[in-house]
mmCIF file of C-alpha atoms and ligand atoms in Angstrom:
data_model
loop_
_atom_site.group_PDB
_atom_site.id
_atom_site.type_symbol
_atom_site.label_atom_id
_atom_site.label_comp_id
_atom_site.label_asym_id
_atom_site.label_seq_id
_atom_site.Cartn_x
_atom_site.Cartn_y
_atom_site.Cartn_z
ATOM 1 C CA MET A 551 -22.566 -26.662 -0.424
ATOM 2 C CA LEU A 552 -24.522 -25.647 2.688
ATOM 3 C CA ARG A 553 -21.542 -26.470 4.864
ATOM 4 C CA PHE A 554 -19.321 -24.314 2.640
ATOM 5 C CA ARG A 555 -21.758 -21.356 2.956
ATOM 6 C CA VAL A 556 -21.867 -21.674 6.746
ATOM 7 C CA THR A 557 -18.048 -21.783 6.884
ATOM 8 C CA LEU A 558 -17.811 -18.738 4.585
ATOM 9 C CA ARG A 559 -20.355 -16.796 6.684
ATOM 10 C CA SER A 560 -18.531 -17.546 9.936
ATOM 11 C CA ALA A 561 -15.207 -16.568 8.296
ATOM 12 C CA CYS A 562 -16.710 -13.217 7.218
ATOM 13 C CA ALA A 563 -18.122 -12.624 10.704
ATOM 14 C CA TRP A 564 -14.703 -13.392 12.204
ATOM 15 C CA GLU A 565 -13.041 -10.997 9.747
ATOM 16 C CA ARG A 566 -15.545 -8.238 10.634
ATOM 17 C CA ARG A 567 -14.937 -8.804 14.358
ATOM 18 C CA MET A 568 -11.160 -8.591 13.821
ATOM 19 C CA CYS A 569 -11.480 -5.379 11.760
ATOM 20 C CA PHE A 570 -13.671 -3.809 14.425
ATOM 21 C CA ARG A 571 -11.193 -4.889 17.130
ATOM 22 C CA ALA A 572 -8.235 -3.461 15.167
ATOM 23 C CA GLU A 573 -10.093 -0.169 14.648
ATOM 24 C CA GLU A 574 -10.947 -0.024 18.356
ATOM 25 C CA VAL A 575 -7.303 -0.643 19.356
ATOM 26 C CA PHE A 576 -6.160 2.008 16.828
ATOM 27 C CA HIS A 577 -8.614 4.614 18.196
ATOM 28 C CA ARG A 578 -7.684 3.842 21.798
ATOM 29 C CA TYR A 579 -3.985 4.172 20.907
ATOM 30 C CA PHE A 580 -4.668 7.579 19.348
ATOM 31 C CA GLN A 581 -6.647 8.773 22.355
ATOM 32 C CA LEU A 582 -3.764 7.818 24.662
ATOM 33 C CA HIS A 583 -0.819 8.969 22.523
ATOM 34 C CA ARG A 584 -2.310 11.716 20.329
ATOM 35 C CA ILE A 585 -0.026 14.491 21.625
ATOM 36 C CA LYS A 586 3.118 12.323 21.272
ATOM 37 C CA VAL A 587 2.172 11.218 17.711
ATOM 38 C CA VAL A 588 1.391 14.787 16.623
ATOM 39 C CA GLY A 589 4.495 16.166 18.390
ATOM 40 C CA LEU A 590 6.714 13.755 16.441
ATOM 41 C CA LEU A 591 4.915 13.519 13.098
ATOM 42 C CA HIS A 592 4.386 17.224 12.386
ATOM 43 C CA PRO A 593 7.944 18.548 13.025
ATOM 44 C CA LEU A 594 9.413 15.540 11.183
ATOM 45 C CA SER A 595 7.232 16.199 8.123
ATOM 46 C CA ALA A 596 8.135 19.907 8.183
ATOM 47 C CA ILE A 597 11.886 19.143 8.409
ATOM 48 C CA VAL A 598 11.712 16.628 5.508
ATOM 49 C CA LEU A 599 9.793 19.113 3.347
ATOM 50 C CA LEU A 600 12.103 22.058 4.112
ATOM 51 C CA CYS A 601 15.227 19.955 3.491
ATOM 52 C CA LEU A 602 13.902 18.718 0.132
ATOM 53 C CA ILE A 603 12.866 22.209 -1.016
ATOM 54 C CA GLY A 604 16.134 23.773 0.196
ATOM 55 C CA PHE A 605 18.303 21.088 -1.410
ATOM 56 C CA MET A 606 16.465 21.165 -4.762
ATOM 57 C CA PHE A 607 16.541 24.991 -4.830
ATOM 58 C CA VAL A 608 20.310 25.241 -4.190
ATOM 59 C CA TYR A 609 21.216 22.254 -6.416
ATOM 60 C CA GLU A 610 19.153 23.421 -9.404
ATOM 61 C CA LEU A 611 19.964 27.133 -9.346
ATOM 62 C CA CYS A 612 23.569 27.082 -8.123
ATOM 63 C CA TYR A 613 24.854 23.886 -9.755
ATOM 64 C CA VAL A 614 22.665 22.623 -12.626
ATOM 65 C CA LEU A 615 21.660 25.990 -14.121
ATOM 66 C CA PRO A 616 25.229 27.392 -14.610
ATOM 67 C CA ALA A 617 26.141 24.068 -16.280
ATOM 68 C CA ILE A 618 23.385 24.264 -18.899
ATOM 69 C CA THR A 619 22.900 28.038 -19.485
ATOM 70 C CA ASP A 620 25.029 31.170 -19.907
ATOM 71 C CA PRO A 621 25.246 32.731 -16.388
ATOM 72 C CA HIS A 622 24.885 36.229 -17.945
ATOM 73 C CA GLY A 623 22.048 35.287 -20.311
ATOM 74 C CA ILE A 624 18.331 35.993 -20.045
ATOM 75 C CA TRP A 625 17.396 32.295 -19.431
ATOM 76 C CA HIS A 626 19.625 32.163 -16.394
ATOM 77 C CA LYS A 627 18.064 35.312 -14.892
ATOM 78 C CA LEU A 628 14.537 34.216 -15.780
ATOM 79 C CA SER A 629 15.111 30.797 -14.187
ATOM 80 C CA TRP A 630 16.336 32.440 -10.969
ATOM 81 C CA PHE A 631 13.260 34.688 -10.911
ATOM 82 C CA MET A 632 10.891 31.748 -11.481
ATOM 83 C CA GLY A 633 12.684 29.628 -8.889
ATOM 84 C CA ILE A 634 12.443 32.293 -6.174
ATOM 85 C CA TYR A 635 8.812 33.092 -7.072
ATOM 86 C CA THR A 636 7.835 29.399 -6.889
ATOM 87 C CA VAL A 637 9.586 28.780 -3.546
ATOM 88 C CA LEU A 638 7.994 31.920 -2.035
ATOM 89 C CA ASN A 639 4.567 30.687 -3.172
ATOM 90 C CA ILE A 640 5.164 27.199 -1.733
ATOM 91 C CA LEU A 641 6.282 28.602 1.636
ATOM 92 C CA GLY A 642 3.583 31.311 1.705
ATOM 93 C CA ASN A 643 0.730 28.897 1.038
ATOM 94 C CA TRP A 644 2.222 26.425 3.487
ATOM 95 C CA CYS A 645 2.410 29.028 6.306
ATOM 96 C CA LEU A 646 -1.089 30.430 5.698
ATOM 97 C CA GLY A 647 -2.585 26.922 5.443
ATOM 98 C CA PHE A 648 -0.916 26.000 8.730
ATOM 99 C CA MET A 649 -2.149 29.165 10.471
ATOM 100 C CA SER A 650 -5.767 28.922 9.223
ATOM 101 C CA ASN A 651 -8.318 27.939 11.819
ATOM 102 C CA THR A 652 -10.798 25.839 9.876
ATOM 103 C CA SER A 653 -12.392 24.217 12.940
ATOM 104 C CA VAL A 654 -15.950 24.689 14.194
ATOM 105 C CA GLU A 655 -14.458 26.430 17.272
ATOM 106 C CA GLY A 656 -13.038 29.100 14.944
ATOM 107 C CA LEU A 657 -16.552 30.278 14.013
ATOM 108 C CA PRO A 658 -18.095 33.313 15.751
ATOM 109 C CA LEU A 659 -20.104 32.144 18.791
ATOM 110 C CA ASP A 660 -23.476 32.975 17.216
ATOM 111 C CA ARG A 661 -22.599 30.762 14.188
ATOM 112 C CA GLN A 662 -21.769 27.727 16.331
ATOM 113 C CA HIS A 663 -25.479 26.962 16.639
ATOM 114 C CA PRO A 664 -27.928 26.138 13.839
ATOM 115 C CA VAL A 665 -30.232 28.890 12.601
ATOM 116 C CA VAL A 666 -33.990 28.351 12.894
ATOM 117 C CA GLY A 667 -35.162 25.536 10.603
ATOM 118 C CA GLU A 668 -31.692 24.032 10.030
ATOM 119 C CA ALA A 669 -31.200 22.050 13.261
ATOM 120 C CA HIS A 670 -32.086 18.807 11.474
ATOM 121 C CA LEU A 671 -29.103 19.261 9.126
ATOM 122 C CA TRP A 672 -26.572 19.426 11.979
ATOM 123 C CA HIS A 673 -25.257 16.325 13.744
ATOM 124 C CA TYR A 674 -23.894 15.543 17.179
ATOM 125 C CA CYS A 675 -20.161 14.915 17.759
ATOM 126 C CA THR A 676 -19.723 12.550 20.689
ATOM 127 C CA THR A 677 -16.110 13.667 21.291
ATOM 128 C CA CYS A 678 -16.727 17.442 21.207
ATOM 129 C CA GLN A 679 -20.141 16.839 22.828
ATOM 130 C CA LYS A 680 -21.938 19.439 20.750
ATOM 131 C CA VAL A 681 -23.862 19.729 17.513
ATOM 132 C CA VAL A 682 -21.741 20.593 14.477
ATOM 133 C CA PRO A 683 -22.647 21.852 10.963
ATOM 134 C CA PRO A 684 -23.223 19.554 7.982
ATOM 135 C CA ARG A 685 -19.985 18.288 6.352
ATOM 136 C CA SER A 686 -18.042 18.912 9.590
ATOM 137 C CA TRP A 687 -16.198 15.873 10.938
ATOM 138 C CA HIS A 688 -14.051 15.183 13.937
ATOM 139 C CA CYS A 689 -10.275 14.854 13.419
ATOM 140 C CA ARG A 690 -8.548 12.519 15.870
ATOM 141 C CA LEU A 691 -5.173 14.235 15.414
ATOM 142 C CA CYS A 692 -6.458 17.816 15.819
ATOM 143 C CA ASN A 693 -9.019 16.561 18.377
ATOM 144 C CA ILE A 694 -11.642 18.981 17.096
ATOM 145 C CA CYS A 695 -14.424 19.121 14.485
ATOM 146 C CA ILE A 696 -13.328 20.594 11.140
ATOM 147 C CA LEU A 697 -15.593 22.551 8.776
ATOM 148 C CA LYS A 698 -16.018 20.622 5.503
ATOM 149 C CA ARG A 699 -13.181 18.300 6.495
ATOM 150 C CA ASP A 700 -11.142 16.952 3.602
ATOM 151 C CA HIS A 701 -8.200 15.223 5.338
ATOM 152 C CA HIS A 702 -5.479 15.778 7.922
ATOM 153 C CA CYS A 703 -2.198 16.918 6.356
ATOM 154 C CA THR A 704 0.936 16.192 8.400
ATOM 155 C CA PHE A 705 2.971 18.665 6.299
ATOM 156 C CA PHE A 706 0.499 21.467 7.106
ATOM 157 C CA ALA A 707 0.265 20.223 10.730
ATOM 158 C CA ASN A 708 -3.418 20.981 10.311
ATOM 159 C CA CYS A 709 -6.589 19.623 8.791
ATOM 160 C CA ILE A 710 -7.440 20.621 5.242
ATOM 161 C CA GLY A 711 -10.959 21.969 5.373
ATOM 162 C CA HIS A 712 -13.266 24.756 4.302
ATOM 163 C CA LYS A 713 -11.012 27.739 5.098
ATOM 164 C CA ASN A 714 -7.582 26.496 3.999
ATOM 165 C CA GLN A 715 -8.183 24.225 1.010
ATOM 166 C CA ARG A 716 -7.244 27.060 -1.381
ATOM 167 C CA TYR A 717 -3.779 27.231 0.241
ATOM 168 C CA PHE A 718 -3.378 23.459 -0.047
ATOM 169 C CA LEU A 719 -4.303 23.531 -3.745
ATOM 170 C CA ALA A 720 -1.914 26.425 -4.486
ATOM 171 C CA PHE A 721 0.803 24.692 -2.428
ATOM 172 C CA LEU A 722 0.461 21.523 -4.543
ATOM 173 C CA PHE A 723 0.303 23.557 -7.757
ATOM 174 C CA HIS A 724 3.586 25.370 -7.007
ATOM 175 C CA LEU A 725 5.272 22.189 -5.763
ATOM 176 C CA SER A 726 4.354 20.559 -9.102
ATOM 177 C CA PHE A 727 5.469 23.620 -11.068
ATOM 178 C CA GLY A 728 8.795 23.884 -9.185
ATOM 179 C CA SER A 729 9.506 20.153 -9.560
ATOM 180 C CA GLY A 730 8.584 20.441 -13.256
ATOM 181 C CA GLN A 731 11.115 23.263 -13.740
ATOM 182 C CA ALA A 732 13.787 21.242 -11.939
ATOM 183 C CA LEU A 733 12.959 18.188 -14.041
ATOM 184 C CA VAL A 734 13.626 20.153 -17.241
ATOM 185 C CA TYR A 735 17.008 21.421 -15.944
ATOM 186 C CA ASN A 736 18.009 17.950 -14.714
ATOM 187 C CA GLY A 737 16.830 16.389 -17.971
ATOM 188 C CA ILE A 738 19.022 18.773 -20.025
ATOM 189 C CA LEU A 739 22.053 18.172 -17.777
ATOM 190 C CA ASN A 740 21.656 14.379 -18.018
ATOM 191 C CA TRP A 741 21.034 14.525 -21.762
ATOM 192 C CA LYS A 742 24.106 16.695 -22.439
ATOM 193 C CA ASN A 743 26.330 14.349 -20.422
ATOM 194 C CA ASN A 744 24.720 11.134 -21.607
ATOM 195 C CA ALA A 745 24.067 10.165 -17.973
ATOM 196 C CA PHE A 746 20.473 8.890 -18.077
ATOM 197 C CA MET A 747 21.507 5.226 -17.836
ATOM 198 C CA ALA A 748 24.276 5.751 -15.278
ATOM 199 C CA SER A 749 22.142 4.890 -12.249
ATOM 200 C CA ASP A 750 21.154 1.511 -13.638
ATOM 201 C CA PRO A 751 21.736 -0.929 -10.695
ATOM 202 C CA LEU A 752 23.410 -3.460 -13.042
ATOM 203 C CA LEU A 753 26.102 -0.895 -13.944
ATOM 204 C CA LEU A 754 26.682 -0.302 -10.261
ATOM 205 C CA ILE A 755 27.428 -3.995 -9.702
ATOM 206 C CA SER A 756 29.591 -4.480 -12.787
ATOM 207 C CA ARG A 757 31.844 -1.393 -12.363
ATOM 208 C CA ASP A 758 34.436 -0.440 -9.808
ATOM 209 C CA ARG A 759 33.013 2.930 -8.742
ATOM 210 C CA THR A 760 35.970 3.898 -6.548
ATOM 211 C CA GLN A 761 38.274 4.253 -9.585
ATOM 212 C CA ASP A 762 35.963 6.150 -11.937
ATOM 213 C CA ALA A 763 35.221 9.776 -10.935
ATOM 214 C CA ASP A 764 33.332 10.544 -14.154
ATOM 215 C CA PHE A 765 31.057 7.540 -13.692
ATOM 216 C CA ASN A 766 30.421 8.527 -10.041
ATOM 217 C CA TRP A 767 29.399 12.025 -11.096
ATOM 218 C CA LYS A 768 27.072 10.710 -13.827
ATOM 219 C CA TYR A 769 25.632 8.212 -11.367
ATOM 220 C CA THR A 770 24.874 11.027 -8.885
ATOM 221 C CA ILE A 771 23.199 13.393 -11.374
ATOM 222 C CA SER A 772 21.203 10.523 -12.860
ATOM 223 C CA SER A 773 20.004 9.423 -9.389
ATOM 224 C CA LEU A 774 18.993 13.009 -8.581
ATOM 225 C CA PHE A 775 17.020 13.109 -11.841
ATOM 226 C CA LYS A 776 15.090 10.031 -10.685
ATOM 227 C CA LEU A 777 14.476 11.557 -7.249
ATOM 228 C CA ASN A 778 13.233 14.702 -9.008
ATOM 229 C CA LEU A 779 10.897 12.606 -11.172
ATOM 230 C CA PHE A 780 9.376 11.083 -8.033
ATOM 231 C CA LEU A 781 9.041 14.541 -6.419
ATOM 232 C CA PHE A 782 7.219 15.704 -9.561
ATOM 233 C CA VAL A 783 4.806 12.787 -9.949
ATOM 234 C CA VAL A 784 3.587 12.813 -6.298
ATOM 235 C CA PRO A 785 2.408 16.483 -6.075
ATOM 236 C CA VAL A 786 1.000 16.373 -9.638
ATOM 237 C CA GLY A 787 -1.034 13.267 -8.751
ATOM 238 C CA MET A 788 -2.263 14.864 -5.525
ATOM 239 C CA PHE A 789 -3.119 18.127 -7.285
ATOM 240 C CA VAL A 790 -5.118 16.348 -10.009
ATOM 241 C CA PHE A 791 -6.953 14.283 -7.374
ATOM 242 C CA GLN A 792 -7.759 17.395 -5.324
ATOM 243 C CA MET A 793 -9.030 19.254 -8.400
ATOM 244 C CA ILE A 794 -11.344 16.310 -9.219
ATOM 245 C CA MET A 795 -12.704 16.476 -5.645
ATOM 246 C CA VAL A 796 -13.214 20.250 -5.884
ATOM 247 C CA HIS A 797 -14.785 19.912 -9.336
ATOM 248 C CA ARG A 798 -17.439 17.495 -7.924
ATOM 249 C CA ASN A 799 -17.645 19.224 -4.498
ATOM 250 C CA SER A 800 -16.639 16.012 -2.740
ATOM 251 C CA THR A 801 -14.026 15.546 -0.044
ATOM 252 C CA CYS A 802 -11.388 12.874 0.613
ATOM 253 C CA TYR A 803 -13.364 12.066 3.753
ATOM 254 C CA LYS A 804 -16.411 11.151 1.653
ATOM 255 C CA ILE A 805 -15.069 10.544 -1.833
ATOM 256 C CA LEU A 806 -18.251 9.116 -3.355
ATOM 257 C CA ASP A 807 -20.604 11.716 -1.860
ATOM 258 C CA ARG A 808 -21.803 14.020 -4.662
ATOM 259 C CA SER A 809 -24.842 15.323 -2.836
ATOM 260 C CA TYR A 810 -23.384 18.859 -2.726
ATOM 261 C CA ASP A 811 -22.392 18.982 -6.407
ATOM 262 C CA VAL A 812 -24.067 22.157 -7.727
ATOM 263 C CA GLY A 813 -22.135 22.532 -10.986
ATOM 264 C CA TRP A 814 -18.375 22.855 -11.435
ATOM 265 C CA ARG A 815 -18.267 26.677 -11.480
ATOM 266 C CA ARG A 816 -20.082 27.033 -8.154
ATOM 267 C CA ASN A 817 -18.139 24.092 -6.710
ATOM 268 C CA MET A 818 -14.846 25.806 -7.615
ATOM 269 C CA ASP A 819 -16.042 29.132 -6.164
ATOM 270 C CA MET A 820 -16.794 27.456 -2.840
ATOM 271 C CA VAL A 821 -13.133 26.471 -2.463
ATOM 272 C CA LEU A 822 -11.208 29.119 -4.416
ATOM 273 C CA GLY A 823 -13.423 32.056 -3.403
ATOM 274 C CA LYS A 824 -14.387 35.234 -5.215
ATOM 275 C CA ARG A 825 -11.059 35.718 -7.072
ATOM 276 C CA ARG A 826 -11.097 32.123 -8.376
ATOM 277 C CA PHE A 827 -7.878 31.085 -10.183
ATOM 278 C CA TRP A 828 -6.052 34.311 -9.230
ATOM 279 C CA ILE A 829 -5.287 32.645 -5.893
ATOM 280 C CA PHE A 830 -2.633 30.584 -7.696
ATOM 281 C CA PHE A 831 -0.575 33.731 -8.368
ATOM 282 C CA SER A 832 -0.010 34.622 -4.728
ATOM 283 C CA PRO A 833 -1.169 33.390 -1.291
ATOM 284 C CA THR A 834 -1.715 37.023 -0.239
ATOM 285 C CA ILE A 835 -4.538 37.608 -2.777
ATOM 286 C CA ALA A 836 -7.737 37.943 -0.740
ATOM 287 C CA SER A 837 -10.522 35.714 -2.054
ATOM 288 C CA PRO A 838 -13.563 35.736 0.257
ATOM 289 C CA LEU A 839 -15.527 32.471 0.371
ATOM 290 C CA SER A 840 -19.245 32.415 -0.410
ATOM 291 C CA THR A 841 -20.167 30.577 2.821
ATOM 292 C CA ASP A 842 -18.777 30.428 6.360
ATOM 293 C CA GLY A 843 -18.856 26.626 6.235
ATOM 294 C CA THR A 844 -22.074 26.094 8.202
ATOM 295 C CA GLN A 845 -24.568 26.192 5.330
ATOM 296 C CA TRP A 846 -24.317 24.025 2.210
ATOM 297 C CA ARG A 847 -26.623 23.906 -0.753
ATOM 298 C CA HIS A 848 -27.800 20.348 -1.235
ATOM 299 C CA ASN A 849 -28.024 18.764 -4.653
ATOM 300 C CA GLN A 850 -31.736 18.014 -5.138
ATOM 301 C CA ILE A 851 -31.097 15.099 -7.527
ATOM 302 C CA VAL A 852 -29.673 12.893 -4.771
HETATM 303 ZN ZN1 ZN B 1134 -15.798 16.781 17.246
HETATM 304 ZN ZN1 ZN B 1135 -6.704 17.207 11.768
#
């Protein structure tokens, strides 16, 4: 028994050493190749996102919609209006989130130092070599400390933090809404043509697809329905997760930390700002935040 415990302990120690080594190698790799990684990852993510949005927009409104509605009817016009409104919101929130400077360096110079009596709340960043406000953490991709850092988003080519989380939330909301609209149109088209089962892999093996144009068409629209389903589930899941974080005033960086939870209304205000849920209507609605990201009310219970 004792021998087993000793073996287990040495195995754990070895595992810890290997994890530490892997982390060290990973960090060193990032330090050396940060600019190359960012230069490749960010444009690639932007191209993938733009292609998906562009394809879904054209396919749904120019192909699916005329097949399921009267092109001169009110539903057709309303769907076009909603489609354009949703895409403008996605792109608007995306651009403003990308352009937001949510780093500690973006603060006015006099706010980059703690006020009297709050120095003990700030901590030192060894990479930036300066003290930074509470809830600010260093991002290895941005190579800077971010105010209330949530996570680094490759699609935004920026960190999601104190000043741009509202844009990220609205971006996810409109992505979910747009994919939801498309899912309804695709669902109706598949239902009307009895094509839901056409992309079953077993059918693909058992049939000669080169001879059957109708089957090929049903296979394509059914596959696009499944792609649409995936593009709906991912942003919805991310939006729900983000709303849970905002509701508890936690961040992805410190998921279990609820020490700043001061009630869901105040927590929401800290991210959405003065106009609250109106920010979901348009990215241009001004919604000033209650704090500049340097001072956070601590939950006394913790
Ligand atoms: Zn830093
Ligand atoms: Zn970052």
